[in-house]
């Protein structure tokens, strides 16, 4: 692994933290997941094709690590109220109150969606992955990306009252 | 698929363009090629219904984009990555606990000591596998991965994951907890029943925890059946119905 690769990965750490939080919905598990992802990425840096974008490659590693982790989770429930996760809520004082309330409604509406819909919304609309990249990260056909994403968008817009 | 390869369009018998949701979404997401995007935009411009449908996709995209917060300060992992990048030799996987990606399980089984590892492979025979009780068989047939159900003797069963073996059969990994004993099992569908392919037990309460590793590990068992990644919930549901 060279310094350029390292810096590129460092620049994507915020994105990894966001995706980890979206997958695990818990701050402590998300931290573990990011660390595991980074360790695996460093160990496998040689296998990364430099012609590809780094971001989808890292997301795929993270998703596989998450599946490994999930396999090992026993009783720890997945039903966590979004308001119990301070990290999941926008905390920066930047946007005005109204904008922050809107962000909170979006977070809350996302939290009510099935996990597969939440995940695809996050990858495409938050992380700005293309449909093709998303298909590779999730290991599903492009047609499935589009149908699932479209259903998720319509479900979200219903919950947010967008007509 | 290349942008624009998706058509999603038809014309009804009056010649009016029918545009489906996925095409409108692809337009909102910038996934259509420019010519196709122009065509759809022209159709949308003259049709309030299409405008309303497009608006839902544009608006959800815009709102979700607001969740992309800028990070403040340097990430604590940055230093670790720089150190790895500066390593003079190609980085090898650092020495670490064999159960690195078992951390959540380790936590769950905190201070459990493995007293018996297991132990190998049950032979492929027609005899019912020892250890698979009726409740476990029922769970194998129907319980989704990630779910926990009580067992008849007061224990508890957690379904961990499902896999497709290289020969196509369904295999499932689960754990049972009974009287302080954790049992980890990999079972594969065999005819109308299930065969145990791997089992290991861990006794809770010891001072140390030793992960199952090497020959007798669940990982080795998964490799031996040729399992790829765990099945998705959808794939699992389909295979359970078969």
Coordinates of C-alpha atoms in Angstrom, one line a residue:
Chain A
X1 CA 0.0 0.0 0.0
X2 CA 1.4 3.4 -0.9
X3 CA 0.8 6.8 0.6
X4 CA -1.6 7.9 -2.2
X5 CA -3.8 4.9 -1.5
X6 CA -3.7 5.6 2.2
X7 CA -4.6 9.3 1.7
X8 CA -7.4 8.3 -0.6
X9 CA -8.8 5.9 2.0
X10 CA -8.4 8.6 4.7
X11 CA -10.5 11.0 2.6
X12 CA -13.2 8.4 2.5
X13 CA -13.4 7.7 6.2
X14 CA -16.4 10.0 6.7
X15 CA -18.2 8.1 4.0
X16 CA -17.3 4.8 5.6
X17 CA -18.5 6.0 9.0
X18 CA -21.8 7.1 7.4
X19 CA -22.3 3.8 5.6
X20 CA -21.4 1.8 8.8
X21 CA -23.9 3.8 10.8
X22 CA -26.5 3.2 8.2
X23 CA -25.8 -0.6 8.3
X24 CA -25.5 -1.1 12.0
X25 CA -27.5 1.9 13.3
X26 CA -25.3 1.8 16.5
X27 CA -22.3 4.0 17.1
X28 CA -20.2 1.4 18.8
X29 CA -20.8 -1.2 16.2
X30 CA -20.3 1.2 13.4
X31 CA -16.8 2.1 14.8
X32 CA -15.9 -1.5 15.0
X33 CA -17.1 -2.0 11.4
X34 CA -15.1 0.9 10.1
X35 CA -12.0 -0.4 11.8
X36 CA -12.4 -3.9 10.4
X37 CA -13.1 -2.5 6.9
X38 CA -9.9 -0.4 7.1
X39 CA -7.9 -3.4 8.3
X40 CA -9.2 -5.6 5.5
X41 CA -8.6 -2.9 2.9
X42 CA -5.0 -2.4 4.0
X43 CA -4.4 -6.2 4.0
X44 CA -5.9 -6.5 0.5
X45 CA -4.7 -3.2 -1.0
X46 CA -2.7 -5.1 -3.6
X47 CA -5.8 -6.7 -5.0
X48 CA -7.4 -3.3 -5.6
X49 CA -7.7 -2.5 -9.3
X50 CA -6.4 1.1 -9.6
X51 CA -8.6 1.6 -12.7
X52 CA -11.6 1.4 -10.5
X53 CA -13.1 3.9 -8.0
X54 CA -12.0 3.2 -4.5
X55 CA -15.3 4.1 -2.8
X56 CA -17.4 1.2 -4.1
X57 CA -14.5 -1.2 -3.4
X58 CA -14.4 -0.1 0.2
X59 CA -18.2 -0.2 0.5
X60 CA -18.2 -3.8 -0.7
X61 CA -15.6 -4.8 1.9
X62 CA -17.6 -3.1 4.5
X63 CA -20.8 -4.8 3.6
X64 CA -19.1 -8.2 3.6
X65 CA -17.6 -7.4 7.0
X66 CA -21.0 -6.4 8.2
X67 CA -22.5 -9.7 7.1
X68 CA -19.8 -11.6 9.0
X69 CA -20.5 -9.5 12.0
X70 CA -24.3 -10.0 11.8
X71 CA -23.7 -13.7 11.6
X72 CA -22.2 -13.5 15.0
X73 CA -24.8 -11.4 16.7
X74 CA -27.1 -13.2 18.9
X75 CA -29.6 -11.5 21.0
X76 CA -28.5 -7.9 20.5
X77 CA -31.6 -6.6 18.9
X78 CA -31.6 -4.5 15.8
X79 CA -34.6 -2.4 16.8
X80 CA -33.0 0.8 18.0
X81 CA -34.9 4.0 18.1
X82 CA -33.2 6.5 15.9
X83 CA -33.4 9.1 18.6
X84 CA -31.2 6.9 20.9
X85 CA -28.4 7.3 18.4
X86 CA -27.0 10.7 18.7
X87 CA -24.4 10.0 16.0
X88 CA -27.2 9.3 13.6
X89 CA -28.7 12.8 14.0
X90 CA -27.3 15.9 12.5
X91 CA -25.6 17.7 15.3
X92 CA -23.7 20.5 13.5
X93 CA -25.2 23.8 14.2
X94 CA -24.9 24.8 10.5
X95 CA -28.4 24.5 9.1
X96 CA -31.3 26.4 10.5
X97 CA -33.9 24.9 12.8
X98 CA -36.3 24.1 10.0
X99 CA -33.6 22.3 8.0
X100 CA -32.5 20.3 11.0
X101 CA -36.1 19.3 11.7
X102 CA -36.4 18.2 8.1
X103 CA -33.2 16.2 8.3
X104 CA -34.6 14.5 11.5
X105 CA -37.8 13.6 9.7
X106 CA -35.8 12.1 6.9
X107 CA -33.7 10.1 9.3
X108 CA -36.9 9.0 11.1
X109 CA -38.6 8.0 7.9
X110 CA -35.5 6.1 6.7
X111 CA -35.5 4.2 10.0
X112 CA -39.0 2.9 9.3
X113 CA -38.1 1.4 6.0
X114 CA -37.0 -2.2 5.6
X115 CA -33.2 -2.6 5.8
X116 CA -32.7 -3.4 2.1
X117 CA -34.6 -0.3 1.1
X118 CA -32.7 1.9 3.6
X119 CA -29.4 0.5 2.4
X120 CA -30.0 1.2 -1.2
X121 CA -31.2 4.7 -0.5
X122 CA -28.1 5.4 1.5
X123 CA -25.7 4.1 -1.2
X124 CA -27.4 6.0 -4.1
X125 CA -28.8 9.2 -2.6
X126 CA -26.4 9.8 0.3
X127 CA -23.2 8.3 -0.9
X128 CA -23.9 9.1 -4.5
X129 CA -23.0 5.7 -5.9
X130 CA -24.1 5.1 -9.5
X131 CA -26.7 2.4 -10.2
X132 CA -23.9 0.2 -11.6
X133 CA -21.6 0.7 -8.6
X134 CA -24.5 -0.1 -6.3
X135 CA -25.2 -3.3 -8.2
X136 CA -21.6 -4.4 -7.7
X137 CA -21.6 -3.4 -4.0
X138 CA -24.8 -5.3 -3.2
X139 CA -24.1 -8.1 -5.6
X140 CA -27.5 -7.8 -7.3
X141 CA -28.5 -7.2 -10.9
X142 CA -29.0 -3.6 -12.1
X143 CA -32.7 -4.2 -12.7
X144 CA -33.1 -5.1 -9.0
X145 CA -31.2 -1.9 -8.0
X146 CA -33.7 0.1 -10.0
X147 CA -36.8 -1.6 -8.9
X148 CA -35.8 -1.7 -5.2
X149 CA -34.6 1.9 -5.3
X150 CA -37.7 3.1 -7.0
X151 CA -39.9 1.4 -4.4
X152 CA -37.8 2.8 -1.6
X153 CA -38.0 6.3 -2.9
X154 CA -41.8 6.1 -3.3
X155 CA -42.1 4.7 0.2
X156 CA -39.9 7.5 1.6
X157 CA -41.8 10.2 -0.2
X158 CA -45.1 8.8 1.2
X159 CA -43.8 8.9 4.7
X160 CA -42.5 12.5 4.2
X161 CA -45.8 13.6 2.6
X162 CA -44.2 14.5 -0.7
X163 CA -46.9 14.3 -3.4
Chain B
X1 CA -25.8 -1.6 -17.8
X2 CA -24.7 1.6 -19.5
X3 CA -26.7 4.7 -18.8
X4 CA -29.5 4.9 -21.2
X5 CA -29.6 1.3 -22.0
X6 CA -32.7 1.1 -19.9
X7 CA -35.7 1.9 -22.0
X8 CA -38.7 1.5 -19.7
X9 CA -40.9 3.2 -22.2
X10 CA -43.7 2.2 -24.4
X11 CA -46.3 3.9 -26.5
X12 CA -49.9 3.2 -26.1
X13 CA -52.2 2.9 -29.0
X14 CA -52.8 6.6 -29.2
X15 CA -49.1 7.2 -29.5
X16 CA -48.7 8.9 -26.2
X17 CA -45.5 8.1 -24.4
X18 CA -45.8 5.9 -21.3
X19 CA -42.9 6.5 -18.9
X20 CA -42.4 4.2 -15.9
X21 CA -41.2 5.2 -12.4
X22 CA -37.8 3.7 -12.9
X23 CA -37.1 5.9 -15.9
X24 CA -38.3 9.0 -14.1
X25 CA -36.0 8.1 -11.2
X26 CA -33.1 7.5 -13.5
X27 CA -33.7 11.0 -14.9
X28 CA -33.7 12.5 -11.4
X29 CA -30.5 10.6 -10.6
X30 CA -28.7 11.6 -13.8
X31 CA -28.4 8.0 -14.9
X32 CA -29.9 8.5 -18.4
X33 CA -27.7 9.4 -21.4
X34 CA -28.2 13.0 -22.5
X35 CA -30.3 12.3 -25.6
X36 CA -32.6 10.1 -23.6
X37 CA -32.8 12.5 -20.8
X38 CA -33.8 15.3 -23.2
X39 CA -36.5 13.2 -24.6
X40 CA -38.0 12.4 -21.2
X41 CA -37.7 16.0 -20.1
X42 CA -39.7 17.1 -23.1
X43 CA -42.4 14.6 -22.3
X44 CA -42.5 15.6 -18.7
X45 CA -42.7 19.3 -19.6
X46 CA -46.1 18.8 -21.1
X47 CA -47.6 16.5 -18.6
X48 CA -48.5 17.6 -15.0
X49 CA -48.9 14.0 -13.9
X50 CA -45.3 13.1 -15.0
X51 CA -44.1 16.3 -13.3
X52 CA -45.6 15.2 -10.0
X53 CA -44.1 11.7 -10.3
X54 CA -40.7 13.1 -11.2
X55 CA -40.9 15.5 -8.3
X56 CA -41.1 12.7 -5.8
X57 CA -37.8 11.2 -7.0
X58 CA -36.0 14.6 -7.2
X59 CA -37.2 15.6 -3.8
X60 CA -36.2 12.3 -2.0
X61 CA -32.8 12.6 -3.6
X62 CA -32.4 16.2 -2.5
X63 CA -33.5 15.5 1.0
X64 CA -31.3 12.4 1.4
X65 CA -28.3 14.4 0.1
X66 CA -28.7 16.5 3.2
X67 CA -27.6 13.6 5.3
X68 CA -24.2 13.8 3.7
X69 CA -22.6 15.8 6.5
X70 CA -19.1 17.1 6.3
X71 CA -16.9 15.6 8.9
X72 CA -15.2 17.8 11.4
X73 CA -11.6 17.1 12.4
X74 CA -9.4 14.2 11.4
X75 CA -10.6 10.7 11.8
X76 CA -8.9 8.6 14.5
X77 CA -8.1 5.9 12.0
X78 CA -6.2 8.2 9.7
X79 CA -3.0 7.8 11.7
X80 CA -3.2 4.0 11.5
X81 CA -3.7 4.1 7.8
X82 CA -0.7 6.5 7.3
X83 CA 1.5 4.2 9.4
X84 CA 0.5 1.2 7.3
X85 CA 1.1 3.2 4.1
X86 CA 4.6 4.1 5.4
X87 CA 5.5 0.5 6.2
X88 CA 8.7 -0.3 4.2
X89 CA 7.4 -3.7 3.1
X90 CA 4.1 -4.7 1.6
X91 CA 1.7 -4.8 4.5
X92 CA 0.9 -8.2 5.7
X93 CA -2.1 -8.8 7.7
X94 CA -1.0 -7.7 11.1
X95 CA -1.0 -10.4 13.8
X96 CA -4.3 -10.3 15.4
X97 CA -6.7 -12.5 17.2
X98 CA -7.9 -15.3 15.0
X99 CA -11.4 -14.1 15.8
X100 CA -11.1 -10.6 14.7
X101 CA -14.3 -10.7 12.7
X102 CA -15.9 -12.6 15.4
X103 CA -15.9 -9.7 17.8
X104 CA -19.6 -9.4 18.4
X105 CA -19.8 -13.1 19.1
X106 CA -16.9 -12.9 21.3
X107 CA -18.6 -10.1 23.2
X108 CA -21.8 -12.2 23.5
X109 CA -19.8 -15.2 24.7
X110 CA -17.7 -13.0 27.0
X111 CA -15.6 -15.1 29.3
X112 CA -16.7 -18.4 27.8
X113 CA -14.1 -21.0 27.6
X114 CA -14.0 -23.5 24.8
X115 CA -13.8 -26.8 26.5
X116 CA -14.5 -29.0 23.5
X117 CA -13.9 -28.1 19.9
X118 CA -15.4 -30.1 17.6
X119 CA -14.9 -31.9 16.2
X120 CA -14.9 -32.7 13.0
X121 CA -17.2 -33.9 10.4
X122 CA -20.1 -36.1 10.7
X123 CA -19.9 -38.7 8.0
X124 CA -22.5 -38.6 5.3
X125 CA -24.9 -41.3 6.3
X126 CA -28.6 -41.8 6.2
X127 CA -28.7 -42.0 9.9
X128 CA -30.2 -39.0 11.6
X129 CA -27.5 -36.8 12.8
X130 CA -27.0 -36.8 16.5
X131 CA -27.8 -33.5 18.2
X132 CA -30.5 -32.2 15.9
X133 CA -33.6 -32.2 17.9
X134 CA -37.1 -31.6 16.7
X135 CA -37.1 -27.9 17.6
X136 CA -33.8 -27.4 15.8
X137 CA -35.1 -29.2 12.7
X138 CA -38.2 -27.0 12.7
X139 CA -35.9 -23.9 13.0
X140 CA -33.7 -25.1 10.1
X141 CA -36.8 -25.4 7.9
X142 CA -38.3 -22.0 8.7
X143 CA -36.4 -19.6 11.0
X144 CA -34.9 -16.7 9.2
X145 CA -31.3 -15.8 9.9
X146 CA -30.9 -13.3 12.6
X147 CA -33.8 -14.6 14.5
X148 CA -33.9 -16.3 17.9
X149 CA -36.4 -18.9 19.1
X150 CA -36.7 -20.8 22.4
X151 CA -36.1 -24.5 22.5
X152 CA -38.3 -27.1 24.2
X153 CA -35.7 -27.7 27.0
X154 CA -35.4 -24.1 28.0
X155 CA -32.5 -23.3 25.7
X156 CA -32.4 -20.9 22.9
X157 CA -31.5 -21.1 19.2
X158 CA -30.1 -18.3 17.1
X159 CA -30.1 -18.7 13.4
X160 CA -26.9 -17.2 12.1
X161 CA -26.8 -17.5 8.3
X162 CA -27.6 -19.6 5.3
X163 CA -25.3 -20.6 2.5
X164 CA -25.5 -22.4 -0.8
X165 CA -23.0 -25.3 -0.8
X166 CA -21.0 -25.9 -4.0
X167 CA -23.4 -28.8 -4.8
X168 CA -26.3 -26.4 -4.5
X169 CA -27.8 -27.7 -1.3
X170 CA -28.9 -25.3 1.5
X171 CA -26.6 -25.2 4.5
X172 CA -27.4 -23.2 7.7
X173 CA -25.3 -22.1 10.6
X174 CA -26.9 -21.6 14.0
X175 CA -26.0 -21.5 17.6
X176 CA -27.8 -22.9 20.6
X177 CA -27.4 -21.9 24.2
X178 CA -28.4 -24.3 26.9
X179 CA -27.3 -24.3 30.5
X180 CA -24.2 -22.1 29.9
X181 CA -23.2 -24.2 26.9
X182 CA -23.0 -22.6 23.5
X183 CA -23.1 -25.0 20.6
X184 CA -22.2 -23.8 17.1
X185 CA -23.6 -26.0 14.3
X186 CA -23.4 -26.1 10.5
X187 CA -26.1 -28.3 9.0
X188 CA -26.9 -29.1 5.4
X189 CA -30.1 -30.2 3.8
X190 CA -30.0 -33.8 2.9
X191 CA -33.0 -35.4 1.3
X192 CA -36.0 -34.6 3.5
X193 CA -33.8 -34.0 6.5
X194 CA -30.7 -32.2 7.8
X195 CA -27.2 -33.5 8.4
X196 CA -24.8 -31.9 10.8
X197 CA -21.6 -31.0 9.0
X198 CA -19.8 -29.3 11.9
X199 CA -20.4 -28.7 15.5
X200 CA -18.4 -27.1 18.3
X201 CA -19.3 -26.3 21.8
X202 CA -18.1 -23.7 24.2
X203 CA -18.5 -23.7 27.9
X204 CA -19.3 -20.4 29.5
X205 CA -17.8 -19.3 32.8
X206 CA -14.2 -20.1 32.1
X207 CA -11.5 -17.4 32.5
X208 CA -10.5 -17.4 29.0
X209 CA -12.0 -17.7 25.6
X210 CA -10.4 -19.7 22.9
X211 CA -11.8 -19.3 19.4
X212 CA -12.5 -22.3 17.2
X213 CA -9.8 -22.1 14.7
X214 CA -7.6 -24.2 12.5
X215 CA -8.9 -27.6 11.3
X216 CA -12.0 -27.7 13.4
X217 CA -13.3 -24.2 12.8
X218 CA -16.6 -23.2 11.4
X219 CA -14.7 -21.2 8.7
X220 CA -13.0 -24.4 7.6
X221 CA -16.3 -26.2 7.5
X222 CA -17.8 -23.4 5.3
X223 CA -14.8 -23.7 3.0
X224 CA -15.2 -27.4 2.9
X225 CA -18.8 -27.2 1.7
X226 CA -17.8 -24.6 -0.9
X227 CA -20.0 -21.9 0.6
X228 CA -19.7 -18.4 -0.8
X229 CA -21.1 -15.4 0.9
X230 CA -24.2 -15.8 3.1
X231 CA -27.4 -15.8 1.3
X232 CA -29.4 -12.6 1.3
X233 CA -32.8 -12.7 3.2
X234 CA -34.5 -12.9 -0.2
X235 CA -32.4 -15.8 -1.4
X236 CA -32.8 -17.6 1.9
X237 CA -36.5 -17.3 1.8
X238 CA -36.6 -18.8 -1.7
X239 CA -34.4 -21.7 -0.7
X240 CA -36.4 -22.4 2.4
X241 CA -39.5 -22.7 0.3
X242 CA -38.0 -25.2 -2.0

